[in-house]
Coordinates of C-alpha atoms in Angstrom, one line a residue:
Chain A
X837 CA 0.1 0.1 0.1
X838 CA 1.4 3.3 -1.0
X839 CA 1.3 5.8 1.8
X840 CA 2.1 9.8 2.0
X841 CA 5.1 10.8 3.8
X842 CA 3.7 13.7 5.7
X843 CA 4.9 12.8 9.2
X844 CA 6.1 16.3 9.9
X845 CA 3.4 17.9 8.6
X846 CA 1.0 15.8 10.4
X847 CA 2.9 16.3 13.5
X848 CA 2.4 20.4 13.5
X849 CA -1.2 19.4 12.2
X850 CA -1.9 17.3 15.3
X851 CA -0.5 19.9 17.5
X852 CA -2.5 22.8 15.9
X853 CA -5.5 21.1 15.8
X854 CA -5.1 20.2 19.4
X855 CA -4.5 23.8 20.4
X856 CA -7.4 25.0 18.6
X857 CA -9.6 22.5 20.2
X858 CA -8.4 23.5 23.8
X859 CA -7.7 27.0 23.2
X860 CA -10.8 28.2 25.1
X861 CA -14.0 27.3 26.4
X862 CA -15.7 29.0 23.7
X863 CA -13.8 26.9 21.1
X864 CA -15.1 23.8 22.7
X865 CA -18.6 24.5 21.4
X866 CA -19.2 23.1 18.1
X867 CA -22.2 25.4 17.1
X868 CA -22.7 28.9 17.2
X869 CA -25.5 30.7 19.1
X870 CA -28.5 32.0 16.9
X871 CA -26.9 35.6 15.7
X872 CA -23.2 34.5 16.3
X873 CA -20.6 35.3 13.7
X874 CA -19.8 31.7 12.1
X875 CA -18.1 33.1 8.8
X876 CA -15.4 30.6 7.8
X877 CA -12.2 30.9 9.6
X878 CA -13.7 34.0 11.7
X879 CA -14.3 34.5 15.4
X880 CA -17.5 33.7 17.1
X881 CA -18.5 36.1 19.5
X882 CA -18.1 34.5 22.9
X883 CA -21.3 36.4 24.2
X884 CA -23.4 34.7 21.6
X885 CA -22.1 31.2 23.3
X886 CA -23.2 32.5 26.7
X887 CA -26.6 32.8 28.2
X888 CA -26.9 36.3 28.3
X889 CA -30.5 36.8 29.4
X890 CA -30.8 34.1 32.1
X891 CA -34.4 33.4 32.2
X892 CA -36.0 32.7 35.7
X893 CA -36.8 29.4 36.4
X894 CA -38.1 27.4 39.3
X895 CA -35.9 26.6 42.2
X896 CA -34.9 23.1 43.1
X897 CA -33.0 22.3 46.4
X898 CA -31.8 19.2 47.7
X899 CA -32.3 17.9 51.4
X900 CA -29.1 19.9 52.4
X901 CA -30.7 23.1 51.0
X902 CA -28.5 23.7 48.0
X903 CA -29.8 25.1 45.1
X904 CA -29.5 22.2 42.3
X905 CA -29.6 24.9 39.5
X906 CA -26.2 26.5 40.4
X907 CA -24.4 23.6 38.7
X908 CA -25.6 24.6 35.4
X909 CA -23.1 25.9 32.9
X910 CA -23.5 29.5 31.3
X911 CA -24.6 28.3 27.7
X912 CA -26.9 29.5 25.2
X913 CA -29.5 27.4 23.6
X914 CA -28.4 25.3 20.7
X915 CA -24.5 25.7 21.1
X916 CA -23.1 22.8 23.0
X917 CA -24.2 20.1 20.5
X918 CA -21.7 17.9 18.3
X919 CA -22.1 14.5 20.3
X920 CA -19.9 12.1 18.4
X921 CA -22.0 9.1 16.6
X922 CA -22.0 6.0 18.4
X923 CA -20.5 2.7 16.5
X924 CA -24.0 1.1 16.2
X925 CA -25.1 3.9 13.4
X926 CA -21.8 4.0 11.4
X927 CA -22.9 1.3 9.1
X928 CA -25.9 3.4 8.5
X929 CA -24.1 6.5 8.1
X930 CA -21.5 5.3 5.7
X931 CA -24.2 3.7 3.6
X932 CA -26.0 7.0 3.2
X933 CA -22.8 8.9 2.1
X934 CA -21.1 6.0 0.3
X935 CA -23.9 3.9 -0.8
X936 CA -22.4 1.2 1.1
X937 CA -20.7 0.2 4.6
X938 CA -17.3 -0.4 4.4
X939 CA -16.6 -4.3 5.1
X940 CA -14.3 -3.9 7.8
X941 CA -16.4 -2.1 9.7
X942 CA -18.3 -4.8 11.3
X943 CA -15.4 -6.1 13.3
X944 CA -14.3 -2.9 14.6
X945 CA -16.6 -2.6 17.5
X946 CA -14.0 -2.8 20.1
X947 CA -12.0 0.1 18.3
X948 CA -15.0 2.4 19.2
X949 CA -15.9 1.2 22.7
X950 CA -19.2 0.0 21.8
X951 CA -21.0 -0.6 25.1
X952 CA -22.2 -3.6 26.4
X953 CA -25.7 -4.7 26.0
X954 CA -28.4 -3.1 28.6
X955 CA -25.6 -0.3 29.2
X956 CA -24.8 3.1 27.8
X957 CA -21.8 4.9 27.3
X958 CA -21.3 8.2 25.5
X959 CA -18.7 7.8 22.6
X960 CA -15.7 9.5 22.6
X961 CA -13.1 10.7 20.2
X962 CA -10.1 8.4 21.2
X963 CA -7.0 8.1 19.0
X964 CA -7.7 4.4 18.6
X965 CA -11.2 5.2 17.1
X966 CA -10.4 8.1 15.1
X967 CA -7.5 5.7 13.6
X968 CA -10.0 3.1 12.9
X969 CA -12.4 5.5 11.4
X970 CA -9.9 6.6 9.1
X971 CA -8.9 3.1 7.9
X972 CA -12.7 2.3 7.5
X973 CA -13.4 5.4 5.6
X974 CA -10.5 5.2 3.2
X975 CA -11.6 1.4 2.4
X976 CA -15.1 2.7 1.9
X977 CA -14.2 5.7 -0.2
X978 CA -11.7 3.9 -2.3
X979 CA -14.8 1.4 -3.2
X980 CA -16.7 4.3 -4.2
X981 CA -14.1 5.9 -6.2
X982 CA -13.2 2.7 -8.1
X983 CA -17.1 2.2 -9.1
X984 CA -17.2 6.0 -10.4
X985 CA -15.8 6.8 -13.7
X986 CA -15.4 10.5 -12.7
X987 CA -12.8 9.3 -10.3
X988 CA -10.6 7.9 -13.0
X989 CA -8.6 11.2 -13.1
X990 CA -7.0 12.7 -10.5
X991 CA -8.6 15.8 -8.7
X992 CA -7.8 19.0 -10.6
X993 CA -8.8 22.7 -10.0
X994 CA -11.9 22.0 -11.7
X995 CA -13.0 18.5 -10.4
X996 CA -11.9 19.0 -6.9
X997 CA -13.9 22.1 -5.9
X998 CA -17.1 20.5 -7.4
X999 CA -16.4 16.9 -6.0
X1000 CA -15.6 18.2 -2.5
X1001 CA -18.7 20.5 -2.6
X1002 CA -21.0 17.5 -3.3
X1003 CA -19.2 15.0 -1.0
X1004 CA -19.1 17.5 1.7
X1005 CA -22.7 18.5 1.6
X1006 CA -23.8 14.5 1.4
X1007 CA -21.4 13.8 4.5
X1008 CA -22.3 16.8 6.5
X1009 CA -26.3 17.1 5.5
X1010 CA -25.8 20.8 4.5
X1011 CA -24.4 22.9 2.0
X1012 CA -20.7 23.5 2.9
X1013 CA -19.1 26.8 3.1
X1014 CA -16.5 28.3 0.8
X1015 CA -13.7 27.9 3.3
X1016 CA -14.6 24.1 3.7
X1017 CA -14.7 23.5 0.0
X1018 CA -11.5 25.5 -0.5
X1019 CA -9.8 23.3 2.3
X1020 CA -10.9 20.1 0.9
X1021 CA -9.9 21.2 -2.8
X1022 CA -6.6 22.4 -1.8
X1023 CA -6.0 19.0 0.0
X1024 CA -6.8 17.0 -3.1
X1025 CA -4.7 19.2 -5.3
X1026 CA -1.9 20.0 -3.5
X1027 CA -1.3 17.2 -0.7
X1028 CA -1.5 14.1 -2.6
X1029 CA 1.3 14.5 -5.0
X1030 CA 3.2 11.3 -4.0
X1031 CA -0.1 9.1 -4.5
X1032 CA -0.2 8.2 -8.5
X1033 CA -3.2 6.5 -8.4
X1034 CA -6.4 8.8 -8.9
X1035 CA -8.9 6.9 -7.3
X1036 CA -6.7 6.5 -4.4
X1037 CA -6.3 10.3 -4.3
X1038 CA -9.9 10.7 -4.2
X1039 CA -10.3 8.0 -1.5
X1040 CA -7.9 10.1 0.8
X1041 CA -10.0 13.1 0.0
X1042 CA -13.2 11.5 0.9
X1043 CA -11.7 9.8 3.9
X1044 CA -10.6 13.1 5.4
X1045 CA -14.1 14.5 5.1
X1046 CA -15.6 11.3 7.0
X1047 CA -13.2 11.7 9.7
X1048 CA -14.1 15.3 10.6
X1049 CA -16.5 16.7 12.8
X1050 CA -19.0 17.2 10.4
X1051 CA -19.8 13.7 9.7
X1052 CA -18.7 12.4 13.2
X1053 CA -20.9 14.2 15.0
X1054 CA -24.7 14.6 15.2
Chain B
X862 CA -19.3 15.4 23.6
X863 CA -16.7 17.6 22.0
X864 CA -15.3 19.7 25.0
X865 CA -12.2 21.3 25.8
X866 CA -12.3 21.0 29.5
X867 CA -11.5 17.5 30.4
X868 CA -10.9 15.8 27.2
X869 CA -10.5 18.7 24.8
X870 CA -12.1 18.2 21.4
X871 CA -11.8 16.0 18.2
X872 CA -8.2 14.7 18.8
X873 CA -7.2 16.0 22.4
X874 CA -3.3 16.7 22.8
X875 CA -3.0 14.0 25.6
X876 CA -5.0 11.5 23.7
X877 CA -2.9 12.3 20.3
X878 CA 0.3 11.8 22.0
X879 CA -0.8 8.4 23.5
X880 CA -2.0 7.7 19.8
X881 CA 1.3 8.5 18.3
X882 CA 2.9 5.7 20.2
X883 CA 1.3 2.8 18.0
X884 CA -0.2 4.4 15.0
X885 CA 1.5 4.9 11.7
X886 CA 1.3 8.6 11.4
X887 CA 1.7 8.3 7.7
X888 CA -1.1 6.6 7.3
X889 CA -3.3 9.1 8.9
X890 CA -1.4 12.2 8.0
X891 CA -4.3 13.3 5.6
X892 CA -7.0 13.5 8.1
X893 CA -4.7 15.1 10.3
X894 CA -3.8 17.8 8.0
X895 CA -7.6 18.7 7.2
X896 CA -8.1 18.6 11.1
X897 CA -5.6 21.3 11.2
X898 CA -6.8 23.4 8.4
X899 CA -10.5 22.9 8.9
X900 CA -10.6 22.8 12.7
X901 CA -11.8 26.6 12.7
X902 CA -14.1 26.3 9.8
X903 CA -15.9 23.0 10.4
X904 CA -16.7 24.3 13.9
X905 CA -20.0 26.6 14.1
X906 CA -22.7 24.9 12.1
X907 CA -26.0 23.8 13.1
X908 CA -29.4 23.4 12.0
X909 CA -31.7 26.2 12.7
X910 CA -35.3 26.9 11.9
X911 CA -34.5 29.6 9.3
X912 CA -31.8 27.6 7.3
X913 CA -31.5 28.3 4.0
X914 CA -31.1 24.8 3.6
X915 CA -34.1 23.0 4.4
X916 CA -33.4 19.5 3.1
X917 CA -30.2 19.6 5.1
X918 CA -31.8 20.8 8.0
X919 CA -34.3 18.0 7.9
X920 CA -31.8 15.6 7.4
X921 CA -29.9 16.6 10.3
X922 CA -32.9 16.6 12.3
X923 CA -33.5 13.2 11.3
X924 CA -30.2 11.9 11.9
X925 CA -30.3 13.8 15.4
X926 CA -33.6 12.4 16.3
X927 CA -32.8 8.5 15.1
X928 CA -29.3 8.5 16.7
X929 CA -30.5 10.0 19.9
X930 CA -33.8 8.2 20.4
X931 CA -33.1 4.7 18.7
X932 CA -29.4 4.5 18.4
X933 CA -29.8 4.0 14.8
X934 CA -28.9 5.9 11.6
X935 CA -32.0 7.5 10.1
X936 CA -33.6 5.4 7.3
X937 CA -34.5 6.7 3.9
X938 CA -37.8 7.9 4.7
X939 CA -36.9 9.8 8.0
X940 CA -34.0 11.4 5.9
X941 CA -36.4 12.6 3.2
X942 CA -39.2 13.7 5.4
X943 CA -40.3 17.2 5.3
X944 CA -40.7 17.3 8.7
X945 CA -38.9 14.5 10.8
X946 CA -40.1 15.9 14.1
X947 CA -43.6 14.3 13.3
X948 CA -41.9 10.9 13.7
X949 CA -41.0 11.2 17.3
X950 CA -44.4 10.0 18.8
X951 CA -43.9 6.7 16.8
X952 CA -40.1 6.6 17.8
X953 CA -40.9 7.0 21.4
X954 CA -43.2 3.7 21.2
X955 CA -40.3 1.5 19.7
X956 CA -38.6 -1.4 21.3
X957 CA -35.2 0.5 20.2
X958 CA -36.3 3.5 22.2
X959 CA -37.3 1.3 25.3
X960 CA -33.9 -0.4 25.0
X961 CA -32.0 2.8 24.6
X962 CA -33.5 4.9 27.3
X963 CA -33.7 1.7 29.8
X964 CA -30.1 1.1 29.0
X965 CA -29.0 4.6 29.9
X966 CA -31.1 4.5 33.2
X967 CA -29.1 1.5 33.9
X968 CA -25.7 3.1 33.0
X969 CA -26.6 5.9 35.4
X970 CA -27.6 3.7 38.3
X971 CA -24.7 1.1 37.9
X972 CA -21.0 2.2 37.3
X973 CA -20.3 -0.5 35.2
X974 CA -22.3 -2.9 32.9
X975 CA -23.4 -6.4 34.4
X976 CA -21.9 -9.6 33.3
X977 CA -25.3 -11.1 32.8
X978 CA -28.9 -10.1 32.2
X979 CA -29.9 -11.9 35.4
X980 CA -27.8 -9.1 37.2
X981 CA -29.5 -6.4 35.6
X982 CA -32.8 -5.4 37.3
X983 CA -32.6 -1.7 36.8
X984 CA -32.3 -2.3 33.3
X985 CA -35.4 -4.5 33.1
X986 CA -37.6 -2.4 35.5
X987 CA -36.6 0.4 33.6
X988 CA -37.9 -0.8 30.6
X989 CA -41.1 -2.1 32.1
X990 CA -41.9 1.4 33.3
X991 CA -40.9 3.0 30.0
X992 CA -42.6 0.4 27.7
X993 CA -46.1 0.3 30.0
X994 CA -46.0 4.1 30.7
X995 CA -45.9 3.3 34.2
X996 CA -45.3 6.0 36.9
X997 CA -41.5 6.6 36.7
X998 CA -41.4 6.9 40.8
X999 CA -42.3 3.2 40.6
X1000 CA -39.1 2.5 39.2
X1001 CA -37.9 3.1 43.3
X1002 CA -41.0 2.5 45.1
X1003 CA -43.4 0.6 43.1
X1004 CA -44.7 -2.9 44.2
X1005 CA -42.8 -5.1 41.8
X1006 CA -40.2 -7.8 41.7
X1007 CA -37.6 -8.6 39.3
X1008 CA -36.7 -12.3 38.9
X1009 CA -35.3 -14.7 36.7
X1010 CA -37.4 -15.7 33.6
X1011 CA -38.3 -19.2 33.2
X1012 CA -35.8 -19.6 30.4
X1013 CA -33.1 -18.9 32.9
X1014 CA -31.4 -16.1 30.5
X1015 CA -33.0 -13.1 31.5
X1016 CA -35.4 -11.1 34.0
X1017 CA -38.9 -10.5 34.1
X1018 CA -40.9 -7.9 36.0
X1019 CA -44.0 -9.2 38.2
X1020 CA -46.2 -7.2 40.7
X1021 CA -45.2 -8.1 44.3
X1022 CA -46.9 -6.5 47.2
X1023 CA -43.4 -6.6 49.0
X1024 CA -41.4 -4.8 46.3
X1025 CA -39.8 -1.5 46.5
X1026 CA -38.7 -0.8 42.7
X1027 CA -35.5 -2.5 42.2
X1028 CA -34.2 -2.0 45.6
X1029 CA -35.4 -5.1 47.1
X1030 CA -34.7 -7.2 44.0
X1031 CA -32.1 -9.7 45.0
X1032 CA -29.5 -9.1 42.5
X1033 CA -29.4 -5.5 43.2
X1034 CA -29.1 -6.4 46.9
X1035 CA -26.4 -8.5 46.4
X1036 CA -24.7 -6.4 44.1
X1037 CA -24.7 -3.4 46.7
X1038 CA -24.6 -5.3 49.9
X1039 CA -21.1 -3.7 50.7
X1040 CA -18.4 -5.2 52.7
X1041 CA -19.2 -3.5 56.3
X1042 CA -18.1 -5.8 59.0
X1043 CA -21.4 -6.1 60.8
X1044 CA -23.4 -6.2 57.4
X1045 CA -24.5 -2.8 57.6
X1046 CA -25.7 -1.9 53.8
X1047 CA -23.8 1.4 53.7
X1048 CA -23.3 1.1 50.0
X1049 CA -26.8 0.1 49.3
X1050 CA -28.1 3.3 51.4
X1051 CA -25.7 5.4 49.5
X1052 CA -27.0 4.1 46.1
X1053 CA -30.6 4.7 47.4
X1054 CA -29.7 8.3 47.6
X1055 CA -27.7 8.7 44.8
X1056 CA -30.2 7.1 42.1
X1057 CA -33.3 9.1 43.5
X1058 CA -31.7 12.5 43.9
X1059 CA -28.5 12.4 42.1
X1060 CA -26.2 13.2 45.3
X1061 CA -22.7 12.0 44.8
X1062 CA -20.1 11.5 47.3
X1063 CA -16.7 9.8 46.5
X1064 CA -16.0 6.6 48.6
X1065 CA -13.0 6.8 50.7
X1066 CA -10.3 4.3 50.7
X1067 CA -9.3 2.7 53.9
X1068 CA -5.8 3.0 55.1
X1069 CA -3.8 0.1 56.6
X1070 CA -5.1 -0.2 60.2
X1071 CA -7.8 2.3 59.8
X1072 CA -11.0 1.5 62.1
X1073 CA -13.7 1.1 59.6
X1074 CA -16.2 -0.3 62.2
X1075 CA -19.1 2.1 63.4
X1076 CA -16.9 3.4 66.0
X1077 CA -14.1 4.4 63.4
X1078 CA -16.9 5.9 61.2
X1079 CA -17.7 8.3 64.4
X1080 CA -14.3 9.7 64.3
X1081 CA -14.2 13.4 63.2
X1082 CA -13.0 12.6 59.7
X1083 CA -16.0 10.3 58.9
X1084 CA -18.7 11.2 61.2
X1085 CA -20.2 13.9 58.9
X1086 CA -20.9 11.7 56.0
X1087 CA -21.8 8.7 58.1
X1088 CA -24.0 10.3 60.9
X1089 CA -24.3 14.2 60.9
X1090 CA -24.8 15.4 57.0
X1091 CA -28.6 15.4 55.7
X1092 CA -27.5 12.2 53.7
X1093 CA -25.8 10.3 56.8
X1094 CA -25.1 7.1 55.5
X1095 CA -25.1 5.0 58.6
X1096 CA -28.5 6.3 59.5
X1097 CA -30.0 5.7 56.0
X1098 CA -28.3 2.1 56.3
X1099 CA -30.1 1.4 59.6
X1100 CA -33.4 1.0 58.1
X1101 CA -32.1 -1.6 55.8
X1102 CA -31.8 -5.4 56.5
X1103 CA -28.1 -6.5 57.3
X1104 CA -26.1 -8.6 55.0
X1105 CA -25.3 -12.1 56.3
X1106 CA -22.8 -14.4 54.8
X1107 CA -23.0 -18.0 55.3
X1108 CA -20.2 -20.3 55.7
X1109 CA -20.6 -21.6 52.3
X1110 CA -20.5 -17.9 51.0
X1111 CA -24.2 -17.6 50.2
X1112 CA -25.3 -14.0 50.9
X1113 CA -28.7 -13.5 52.8
X1114 CA -30.5 -10.5 54.4
X1115 CA -31.7 -10.2 57.9
X1116 CA -34.9 -8.0 58.5
X1117 CA -34.7 -8.4 62.2
X1118 CA -31.7 -5.9 62.2
X1119 CA -33.8 -3.1 61.0
X1120 CA -34.0 0.0 63.3
X1121 CA -35.8 3.2 63.2
X1122 CA -33.6 6.4 62.2
X1123 CA -34.4 10.3 62.0
X1124 CA -33.1 11.3 58.9
X1125 CA -34.3 13.8 55.9
X1126 CA -36.3 15.6 58.6
X1127 CA -38.4 12.4 59.3
X1128 CA -38.6 9.6 61.3
X1129 CA -38.0 6.6 59.1
X1130 CA -38.7 3.0 59.9
X1131 CA -37.9 1.1 56.9
X1132 CA -36.2 1.3 53.4
X1133 CA -39.7 2.1 51.9
X1134 CA -40.0 5.1 54.1
X1135 CA -36.4 6.3 53.1
X1136 CA -36.9 5.8 49.5
X1137 CA -40.5 7.4 49.5
X1138 CA -39.1 10.4 51.3
X1139 CA -36.3 10.9 48.5
X1140 CA -38.9 10.3 45.7
X1141 CA -41.1 13.0 47.0
X1142 CA -38.5 15.6 46.7
X1143 CA -37.8 18.3 44.2
X1144 CA -34.3 16.5 44.1
X1145 CA -35.8 13.7 42.7
X1146 CA -37.9 15.4 39.8
X1147 CA -34.6 17.5 39.2
X1148 CA -32.4 14.5 38.9
X1149 CA -34.9 12.8 36.7
X1150 CA -35.2 15.7 33.9
X1151 CA -31.3 16.2 34.3
X1152 CA -31.2 12.6 33.3
X1153 CA -33.5 13.3 30.4
X1154 CA -31.3 16.1 29.1
X1155 CA -28.3 13.8 29.5
X1156 CA -30.0 11.2 27.4
X1157 CA -31.1 13.6 24.6
X1158 CA -28.1 16.1 24.7
X1159 CA -25.5 14.1 26.0
X1160 CA -25.0 16.9 28.9
X1161 CA -26.8 18.3 31.6
X1162 CA -29.4 21.2 30.7
X1163 CA -27.9 24.8 30.7
X1164 CA -29.0 28.1 32.4
X1165 CA -30.8 29.1 29.3
X1166 CA -32.5 26.0 29.0
X1167 CA -34.2 26.4 32.4
X1168 CA -37.8 27.0 31.1
X1169 CA -37.8 23.7 29.0
X1170 CA -36.4 22.0 32.0
X1171 CA -39.3 23.4 34.1
X1172 CA -41.5 22.1 31.5
X1173 CA -40.2 18.7 31.9
X1174 CA -40.4 18.7 35.4
X1175 CA -44.2 19.9 35.3
X1176 CA -44.9 17.0 32.8
X1177 CA -43.4 14.5 35.0
X1178 CA -45.4 15.9 38.0
X1179 CA -48.7 15.8 36.0
X1180 CA -48.4 12.9 33.9
X1181 CA -46.0 10.8 36.4
X1182 CA -44.3 9.1 33.4
X1183 CA -40.7 9.7 32.1
X1184 CA -42.1 9.3 28.7
X1185 CA -44.3 12.5 28.8
X1186 CA -41.3 14.1 30.5
X1187 CA -38.9 13.5 27.7
X1188 CA -41.4 14.1 25.1
X1189 CA -41.6 17.6 26.3
X1190 CA -37.9 18.1 25.9
X1191 CA -37.3 16.2 22.6
X1192 CA -40.4 17.7 20.9
X1193 CA -39.2 21.5 21.9
X1194 CA -37.9 23.1 18.7
X1195 CA -34.8 23.7 20.1
X1196 CA -33.7 20.3 19.9
X1197 CA -33.5 20.3 16.1
X1198 CA -32.2 23.6 16.1

C-alpha cells in the first residue's frame, strides 16, 4: 500500500488542531448561537455562546438546602451540541454517504468502545477510534472511487472543488461553506502528489471528510 | 461531547500523544492535515429553523432524532421527510427506544455493565416502566419484583406487594450489599440516595489499620458523611436489612436488624420510608429531568434551558411518566435547532 510521507506536517497539524480544540472554552462549543458570527475562519462572539439573558426558572433544592440549578453551565441554547456518533450507527451513516458500509467496519466494535448490552456509554473521540475510522473510511471511499468513472482522473482545479462540495454536502447534510470546499480542494490538489493512483487520491480526500466533525458528530 | 475542559475536542493533545505511540502517522497524515486546516471552519454549524438549506436541516434533524432516540442511523424515509419531528411519537413507542433509554438509566444507576442479564434488574424494571408507561417513581418505590424468567436467561418483572422498585430485588441487593464488617448496607443506602436524588459523594479508601467499624466511622474525619449530614449514610443504612454471609458464601439479608432512624427531617422506620421520602423531593424531580437532558443532549441542561427544564418537571409531575417528561424536551424546537 502506497502511503504519503507527511509525518512532519501531520505532527504540526496534530498540535495545531489540538491547540485549536483546547484554546478556550468557547472554542469547545461546536455550533454558534443564533446570531453569532460563523463566517469561515472568523471568530465567534463569545457572548453569543453564553446565556446572556438568564431566564427565571423554578428553584430546586436538595435536602441540604443547596440550589441544584447552580451547577448549570452558562451556555446559550443550541450551542453545545456535537455528540460523537456511536458505533451502532456508523454502518447506516456510511451507507447514506458512500452507498455501502465498508466491509471491515463490522469487526471494529472494540475500536469504538461500543457499550455492553443493556448499558450506555457516551461515545468519545479516542485515538484508536479515529485511527479505525480513518482506515474504514478510506476503504469505503476507495470502493466508491473505483466504481465511479469520474474518479478515473486525478482531482484538479476544476473537479476537486465540485466533487468536494458535493461530497461535503452529502456527508455533513448541509451546504458546505467556501472555506470548507477550499480546504478540501486544496488538500486534493496539493497534498497528494506522491500518490499516483487517481482513485486513491479521491479516496484520501473523501476519507478526510469522513473523519471530520461534520460527519462524526450529530 | 466535544469539550475542551476535560478531554479537549476531537483529537485531544494528550490523547493524540498516546495515539502516536502505536499508530503509523503516515497513514493518518491526510486526516490530520484536514483537521488542522479545517478546525476553525468546521466548527460553527447547526441546523436552525431559518436555515436556508431546509433539506439539509431536515436530514440533520432526522439523523439527530434517530441516533438519540433509537441508536440507529436514520432510514431513507426519515431522511427525506419534510418534517422529521412528526416521527417522534412513533419513535417513542418503539422497542429500540425502550432499550436505549432503559440502558441509559441502567448506566446512570450502575457504574459498570453487568456480566449477565440476570444481574440487571434496573434495566428490566426501567424498560417495563417506559414500555408500559408506568409512573416513573415506581421504578424506585413500586410494588414489583424482578426475577429470573423461566428461560433462565433474562429477568422478568412481576407485581409483588413486598416490592420496592428495584431496591429489594435480589440481584441489586447482592450487588450493593457492601463489605461492612457487621453487614450494615452502607453501599446500598448510598445508592438509594444517589439513584433518586443524583447526590454523589466519593467513596473513601481505607488506610492500613484504620478502624472502619461503626466506632471508627464516628471519628471526626468520617462522622459528617456517616452520621451528621442530611445524607448520613449509617443512619440511612439503619433502616435496611443487614447482610449475612453463610459459611458457604451464600449472602442473605436479615430484616430483624432494621432500626428506626431520624433522617431527611423525618422519622424513618423502613427502606420504604427512606426511598418514598427521597422520591417525594424536588431533588428527585430535578434529577429525573437532568437525566432526560443527559440522554437527549449528552450533557446536563444549561442556564438558558431552564424554562424547558421546568416544563419537563411539570410534565413529570402531571403525567407521572418519564415518557411525558422526555417528550416535552425532545419535541421542543430547540432540539433540532
